[in-house]
Coordinates of N, CA and C in Angstrom, one line a residue:
X7 N 0.8 -1.2 0.0 CA 0.0 0.0 0.0 C 0.9 1.2 0.0
X8 N 0.6 2.2 -0.9 CA 1.4 3.4 -1.0 C 0.6 4.6 -0.4
X9 N 1.3 5.5 0.2 CA 0.7 6.7 0.7 C 1.4 7.9 0.1
X10 N 0.7 8.9 -0.4 CA 1.3 10.1 -1.0 C 1.1 11.3 -0.1
X11 N 2.1 12.1 0.0 CA 2.0 13.3 0.7 C 2.5 14.4 -0.2
X12 N 1.8 15.5 -0.3 CA 2.3 16.6 -1.1 C 2.4 17.8 -0.2
X13 N 3.6 18.4 -0.2 CA 3.9 19.6 0.7 C 4.4 20.7 -0.2
X14 N 3.7 21.8 -0.1 CA 4.2 23.0 -0.9 C 5.2 23.8 -0.1
X15 N 6.3 24.0 -0.7 CA 7.3 24.8 0.0 C 7.1 26.3 -0.2
X16 N 8.1 27.1 0.2 CA 7.9 28.6 0.2 C 7.3 29.2 -1.0
X17 N 7.5 28.7 -2.2 CA 7.0 29.3 -3.4 C 5.9 28.4 -4.0
X18 N 4.9 29.0 -4.6 CA 3.8 28.2 -5.2 C 4.2 27.4 -6.4
X19 N 5.4 27.7 -7.0 CA 5.8 27.0 -8.2 C 6.7 25.7 -7.8
X20 N 7.0 25.5 -6.6 CA 7.8 24.4 -6.2 C 7.0 23.5 -5.2
X21 N 7.1 22.3 -5.5 CA 6.4 21.3 -4.6 C 7.3 20.1 -4.3
X22 N 7.1 19.4 -3.3 CA 7.8 18.3 -2.9 C 6.9 17.1 -2.8
X23 N 7.2 16.1 -3.5 CA 6.3 14.9 -3.5 C 7.0 13.8 -2.7
X24 N 6.4 13.3 -1.7 CA 7.0 12.3 -0.8 C 6.2 11.0 -1.0
X25 N 6.8 10.0 -1.4 CA 6.1 8.7 -1.6 C 6.7 7.7 -0.6
X26 N 5.8 7.2 0.2 CA 6.3 6.2 1.2 C 5.7 4.9 0.8
X27 N 6.6 3.9 0.6 CA 6.2 2.6 0.3 C 6.6 1.7 1.4
X28 N 6.2 0.4 1.4 CA 6.6 -0.5 2.5 C 8.0 -0.8 2.5
X29 N 8.7 -0.9 1.3 CA 10.1 -1.3 1.2 C 11.0 -0.1 1.0
X30 N 10.6 1.0 0.4 CA 11.5 2.1 0.2 C 10.8 3.4 0.2
X31 N 11.5 4.4 0.3 CA 11.0 5.8 0.3 C 11.6 6.5 -0.8
X32 N 10.8 7.1 -1.7 CA 11.4 7.9 -2.8 C 11.0 9.4 -2.6
X33 N 12.0 10.2 -2.9 CA 11.8 11.6 -2.7 C 12.0 12.3 -4.1
X34 N 11.0 13.0 -4.6 CA 11.0 13.6 -5.9 C 10.8 15.1 -5.7
X35 N 11.6 15.9 -6.4 CA 11.5 17.3 -6.4 C 11.1 17.7 -7.8
X36 N 10.1 18.4 -8.0 CA 9.7 18.9 -9.3 C 9.2 20.3 -9.3
X37 N 9.3 20.9 -10.4 CA 8.8 22.3 -10.5 C 7.6 22.3 -11.4
X38 N 6.5 22.9 -10.9 CA 5.3 23.1 -11.7 C 5.6 24.2 -12.7
X39 N 5.0 24.1 -13.9 CA 5.2 25.3 -14.8 C 4.4 26.5 -14.3
X40 N 5.0 27.6 -14.6 CA 4.4 28.9 -14.0 C 3.3 29.4 -14.9
X41 N 3.0 28.7 -16.0 CA 2.0 29.2 -17.0 C 0.7 28.6 -16.7
X42 N -0.4 29.3 -17.0 CA -1.7 28.9 -16.7 C -2.2 27.9 -17.7
X43 N -1.8 28.0 -19.0 CA -2.3 27.1 -20.0 C -1.3 26.8 -21.0
X44 N -1.6 25.8 -21.8 CA -0.6 25.4 -22.9 C -0.4 26.5 -23.9
X45 N -1.4 27.3 -24.1 CA -1.2 28.4 -25.1 C -0.2 29.5 -24.5
X46 N -0.4 29.9 -23.3 CA 0.5 30.9 -22.7 C 1.9 30.2 -22.5
X47 N 2.0 28.9 -22.2 CA 3.3 28.3 -22.0 C 4.1 28.3 -23.3
X48 N 3.4 28.1 -24.4 CA 4.1 28.1 -25.7 C 4.5 29.5 -26.1
X49 N 3.8 30.5 -25.6 CA 4.2 31.9 -25.9 C 5.4 32.4 -25.2
X50 N 5.7 31.9 -24.0 CA 6.8 32.4 -23.2 C 7.6 31.3 -22.5
X51 N 8.2 30.4 -23.4 CA 8.9 29.3 -22.8 C 10.2 29.6 -22.0
X52 N 10.8 30.7 -22.3 CA 12.1 31.0 -21.6 C 12.0 32.1 -20.5
X53 N 10.8 32.6 -20.2 CA 10.7 33.6 -19.2 C 10.8 32.9 -17.8
X54 N 11.5 33.6 -16.9 CA 11.8 33.0 -15.6 C 11.5 34.1 -14.5
X55 N 10.9 33.6 -13.4 CA 10.8 34.4 -12.2 C 11.7 33.8 -11.2
X56 N 12.7 34.5 -10.8 CA 13.7 33.9 -9.9 C 13.3 34.2 -8.4
X57 N 13.9 33.4 -7.5 CA 13.7 33.6 -6.1 C 14.2 34.9 -5.7
X58 N 13.6 35.6 -4.7 CA 14.0 36.9 -4.3 C 15.5 36.9 -3.8
X59 N 16.2 38.0 -4.1 CA 17.6 38.2 -3.7 C 17.6 38.9 -2.4
X60 N 18.4 38.3 -1.5 CA 18.6 38.9 -0.2 C 20.0 39.2 0.1
X61 N 20.9 38.8 -0.8 CA 22.4 39.1 -0.6 C 22.9 39.5 -2.0
X62 N 23.8 40.5 -2.0 CA 24.2 41.0 -3.3 C 24.9 39.9 -4.2
X63 N 25.6 39.0 -3.5 CA 26.3 37.9 -4.3 C 25.3 37.0 -5.0
X64 N 24.1 36.9 -4.5 CA 23.1 36.1 -5.2 C 22.7 36.7 -6.5
X65 N 22.8 38.0 -6.7 CA 22.4 38.7 -7.8 C 23.5 38.7 -9.0
X66 N 24.7 38.5 -8.6 CA 25.8 38.6 -9.6 C 25.6 37.7 -10.8
X67 N 25.3 36.5 -10.6 CA 25.1 35.6 -11.8 C 23.9 35.9 -12.6
X68 N 22.8 36.4 -11.9 CA 21.6 36.7 -12.6 C 21.8 38.0 -13.5
X69 N 22.6 38.9 -13.0 CA 22.8 40.2 -13.7 C 23.5 40.0 -15.0
X70 N 24.3 38.9 -15.1 CA 25.0 38.7 -16.4 C 24.3 37.8 -17.4
X71 N 23.1 37.5 -17.2 CA 22.3 36.7 -18.1 C 22.3 37.5 -19.5
X72 N 22.3 36.7 -20.6 CA 22.3 37.4 -21.9 C 20.9 37.9 -22.3
X73 N 19.8 37.3 -21.7 CA 18.5 37.8 -21.9 C 18.2 39.0 -20.9
X74 N 17.3 39.9 -21.3 CA 17.0 41.0 -20.4 C 16.4 40.5 -19.0
X75 N 16.9 41.1 -18.0 CA 16.4 40.8 -16.6 C 15.8 42.1 -16.0
X76 N 14.7 41.9 -15.4 CA 14.0 43.0 -14.7 C 14.3 42.8 -13.2
X77 N 15.1 43.7 -12.6 CA 15.4 43.7 -11.2 C 14.4 44.6 -10.5
X78 N 13.6 44.0 -9.7 CA 12.5 44.7 -9.0 C 13.0 45.0 -7.6
X79 N 13.4 46.3 -7.4 CA 13.8 46.7 -6.0 C 12.5 47.0 -5.2
X80 N 12.3 46.2 -4.2 CA 11.0 46.2 -3.6 C 11.2 46.1 -2.0
X81 N 10.2 46.6 -1.4 CA 10.1 46.6 0.1 C 9.0 45.7 0.5
X82 N 9.2 44.7 1.3 CA 8.2 43.8 1.8 C 7.1 44.5 2.6
X83 N 5.9 44.3 2.3 CA 4.8 44.9 3.1 C 4.4 46.3 2.6
X84 N 5.1 46.9 1.7 CA 4.8 48.2 1.1 C 3.7 48.0 0.1
X85 N 2.6 48.8 0.1 CA 1.5 48.6 -0.8 C 1.9 48.8 -2.2
X86 N 2.6 49.9 -2.5 CA 3.1 50.2 -3.9 C 4.0 49.1 -4.4
X87 N 4.9 48.6 -3.6 CA 5.9 47.6 -3.9 C 5.1 46.3 -4.2
X88 N 4.1 45.9 -3.4 CA 3.4 44.7 -3.6 C 2.6 44.7 -4.9
X89 N 2.0 45.9 -5.2 CA 1.2 46.0 -6.4 C 2.0 45.9 -7.7
X90 N 3.2 46.6 -7.6 CA 4.1 46.6 -8.8 C 4.7 45.2 -9.0
X91 N 5.0 44.6 -7.9 CA 5.5 43.2 -8.0 C 4.5 42.2 -8.6
X92 N 3.3 42.3 -8.1 CA 2.2 41.5 -8.7 C 2.0 41.7 -10.1
X93 N 2.0 42.9 -10.6 CA 1.9 43.2 -12.0 C 3.1 42.7 -12.8
X94 N 4.3 42.9 -12.3 CA 5.5 42.4 -12.9 C 5.4 40.9 -13.1
X95 N 5.1 40.2 -12.1 CA 5.1 38.7 -12.2 C 4.0 38.3 -13.2
X96 N 2.9 38.9 -13.1 CA 1.8 38.4 -14.0 C 2.2 38.7 -15.5
X97 N 2.7 39.9 -15.8 CA 3.0 40.2 -17.1 C 4.2 39.3 -17.7
X98 N 5.2 39.2 -16.9 CA 6.3 38.3 -17.3 C 5.9 36.9 -17.5
X99 N 5.1 36.4 -16.5 CA 4.7 35.0 -16.6 C 3.6 34.6 -17.6
X100 N 2.7 35.5 -17.8 CA 1.5 35.2 -18.6 C 1.2 36.1 -19.8
X101 N 1.6 37.3 -19.8 CA 1.0 38.2 -20.7 C 2.0 38.8 -21.8
X102 N 3.2 38.4 -21.8 CA 4.1 38.8 -22.9 C 4.7 37.7 -23.6
X103 N 4.9 37.9 -24.9 CA 5.5 36.9 -25.8 C 7.0 37.2 -25.9
X104 N 7.4 38.3 -25.3 CA 8.9 38.6 -25.4 C 9.6 37.8 -24.3
X105 N 10.9 37.5 -24.7 CA 11.7 36.8 -23.8 C 12.4 37.7 -22.7
X106 N 12.0 37.5 -21.5 CA 12.5 38.4 -20.4 C 12.3 37.7 -19.1
X107 N 13.1 38.0 -18.1 CA 13.0 37.3 -16.8 C 13.0 38.4 -15.7
X108 N 12.6 38.0 -14.5 CA 12.5 39.0 -13.4 C 12.9 38.4 -12.1
X109 N 13.4 39.3 -11.2 CA 13.8 38.9 -9.9 C 13.5 40.1 -8.9
X110 N 13.1 39.7 -7.7 CA 12.8 40.7 -6.7 C 14.1 40.9 -5.9
X111 N 14.5 42.1 -5.6 CA 15.6 42.5 -4.7 C 15.0 43.1 -3.5
X112 N 15.1 42.5 -2.4 CA 14.4 42.9 -1.2 C 15.4 44.0 -0.5
X113 N 15.0 45.2 -0.6 CA 15.9 46.3 -0.1 C 15.8 46.5 1.4
X114 N 14.9 45.8 2.1 CA 14.9 45.9 3.5 C 16.0 45.1 4.1
X115 N 16.7 44.3 3.3 CA 17.8 43.5 3.8 C 19.1 44.4 3.7
X116 N 19.8 44.6 4.7 CA 21.0 45.4 4.7 C 22.1 44.9 3.7
X117 N 22.0 43.6 3.3 CA 23.0 43.1 2.4 C 22.7 43.4 0.9
X118 N 21.6 44.1 0.6 CA 21.3 44.4 -0.8 C 21.4 45.9 -1.0
X119 N 21.8 46.7 0.0 CA 21.9 48.2 -0.2 C 22.9 48.6 -1.2
X120 N 24.0 47.8 -1.3 CA 25.0 48.1 -2.4 C 24.5 48.0 -3.8
X121 N 23.5 47.1 -4.0 CA 22.9 47.0 -5.3 C 22.1 48.3 -5.6
X122 N 21.5 48.9 -4.6 CA 20.7 50.1 -4.9 C 21.7 51.2 -5.3
X123 N 22.8 51.3 -4.7 CA 23.8 52.3 -5.1 C 24.4 52.0 -6.5
X124 N 24.6 50.8 -6.7 CA 25.2 50.4 -8.0 C 24.3 50.7 -9.2
X125 N 23.0 50.5 -9.0 CA 22.1 50.7 -10.1 C 21.3 52.0 -10.0
X126 N 21.8 52.9 -9.1 CA 21.2 54.2 -8.9 C 19.7 54.2 -8.6
X127 N 19.3 53.4 -7.7 CA 17.9 53.3 -7.3 C 17.7 54.2 -6.1
X128 N 16.9 55.3 -6.2 CA 16.7 56.2 -5.1 C 15.2 56.3 -4.8
X129 N 14.4 55.4 -5.3 CA 12.9 55.4 -5.0 C 12.5 53.9 -5.0
X130 N 11.6 53.6 -4.0 CA 11.1 52.2 -3.9 C 9.6 52.3 -4.1
X131 N 9.1 51.5 -5.0 CA 9.7 50.4 -5.8 C 10.2 51.0 -7.1
X132 N 11.3 50.4 -7.6 CA 11.9 50.7 -8.9 C 12.2 49.4 -9.6
X133 N 11.9 49.3 -10.9 CA 12.3 48.1 -11.7 C 13.4 48.6 -12.6
X134 N 14.6 47.9 -12.5 CA 15.7 48.3 -13.4 C 15.9 47.1 -14.4
X135 N 15.9 47.5 -15.7 CA 16.1 46.5 -16.7 C 17.6 46.4 -17.0
X136 N 18.1 45.1 -17.0 CA 19.5 44.9 -17.3 C 19.7 43.9 -18.4
X137 N 20.7 44.1 -19.2 CA 21.1 43.1 -20.2 C 22.6 42.9 -20.2
X138 N 23.0 41.7 -19.8 CA 24.4 41.4 -19.7 C 25.0 42.2 -18.6
X139 N 24.3 42.6 -17.5 CA 24.8 43.3 -16.4 C 24.8 44.9 -16.6
X140 N 24.4 45.3 -17.7 CA 24.4 46.8 -18.0 C 22.9 47.3 -17.9
X141 N 22.7 48.3 -17.2 CA 21.3 48.9 -17.1 C 20.9 49.5 -18.4
X142 N 19.7 49.1 -18.9 CA 19.1 49.6 -20.1 C 17.9 50.5 -19.9
X143 N 17.4 50.5 -18.7 CA 16.2 51.3 -18.4 C 15.7 51.1 -17.0
X144 N 14.8 52.0 -16.6 CA 14.2 51.8 -15.2 C 12.8 52.3 -15.2
X145 N 12.0 51.8 -14.3 CA 10.6 52.2 -14.2 C 10.2 52.4 -12.8
X146 N 9.6 53.6 -12.5 CA 9.1 53.9 -11.2 C 7.7 54.3 -11.2
X147 N 7.0 54.2 -10.1 CA 5.6 54.6 -10.1 C 5.6 56.1 -9.8
X148 N 4.5 56.8 -10.3 CA 4.4 58.3 -10.1 C 4.2 58.5 -8.6
X149 N 4.4 59.8 -8.2 CA 4.2 60.1 -6.8 C 2.8 60.1 -6.3
X150 N 1.8 60.3 -7.3 CA 0.4 60.2 -6.9 C -0.2 58.8 -7.2
X151 N 0.6 57.8 -7.0 CA 0.3 56.4 -7.3 C -1.0 56.0 -6.6
X152 N -1.9 55.4 -7.3 CA -3.1 54.8 -6.8 C -3.2 53.3 -7.3
X153 N -3.0 53.1 -8.5 CA -3.0 51.8 -9.2 C -1.9 51.8 -10.2
X154 N -1.4 50.6 -10.5 CA -0.4 50.4 -11.5 C -1.0 50.6 -12.9
X155 N -0.5 51.4 -13.7 CA -1.0 51.6 -15.1 C -0.5 50.4 -15.9
X156 N -1.4 49.5 -16.0 CA -1.1 48.1 -16.6 C -0.5 48.2 -18.0
X157 N -1.2 49.0 -18.8 CA -0.8 49.1 -20.2 C 0.6 49.7 -20.4
X158 N 0.8 50.8 -19.6 CA 2.1 51.5 -19.7 C 3.2 50.6 -19.2
X159 N 3.0 49.9 -18.1 CA 4.0 49.0 -17.5 C 4.3 47.8 -18.5
X160 N 3.2 47.3 -19.0 CA 3.4 46.2 -20.0 C 4.2 46.6 -21.2
X161 N 3.9 47.8 -21.7 CA 4.6 48.4 -22.9 C 6.0 48.6 -22.5
X162 N 6.3 49.1 -21.3 CA 7.7 49.3 -20.9 C 8.5 48.0 -20.8
X163 N 7.9 47.0 -20.2 CA 8.5 45.7 -20.1 C 8.8 45.1 -21.5
X164 N 7.9 45.2 -22.4 CA 8.1 44.7 -23.8 C 9.1 45.5 -24.5
X165 N 9.2 46.8 -24.3 CA 10.3 47.6 -24.9 C 11.6 47.2 -24.4
X166 N 11.7 46.9 -23.1 CA 13.0 46.5 -22.5 C 13.4 45.1 -23.0
X167 N 12.4 44.2 -23.3 CA 12.7 42.9 -23.8 C 13.2 43.0 -25.2
X168 N 12.9 44.0 -26.0 CA 13.3 44.2 -27.4 C 14.7 44.8 -27.5
X169 N 15.2 45.3 -26.5 CA 16.5 46.0 -26.6 C 17.7 45.0 -26.6

């Protein structure tokens, strides 16, 4: 008789499947696709949403990717940061056919402050577009922010992916 247990870890895209049998135990790690349907999965096969960065050395290898990377400088628990982050993840994961990836940089961690200086981030939230480690653009919310201008943000993301 086999029993199956599924435990979801920190992120919704990662799960751990634990299979216990009478003679052996097998441990499988798999990643669920981040796309909602086969149609959207075919449209953006190479887009990635990376785990949040909490140390500057974690960002070094991501910054040098040949495809454009959107570095989202965000503050946990901040309304504007949360809304911009949600829009960024949805657009990169589901709504663009352009090849682009994204990562959150949590600026409330003291170990990421150097990245703010390096990429000239002086307002939170800010999304900095990088290609091969070189900044190619940035996006910030207006001072009178109420909601994310979805069309404007999506257009900016797609323009950064085309560079």
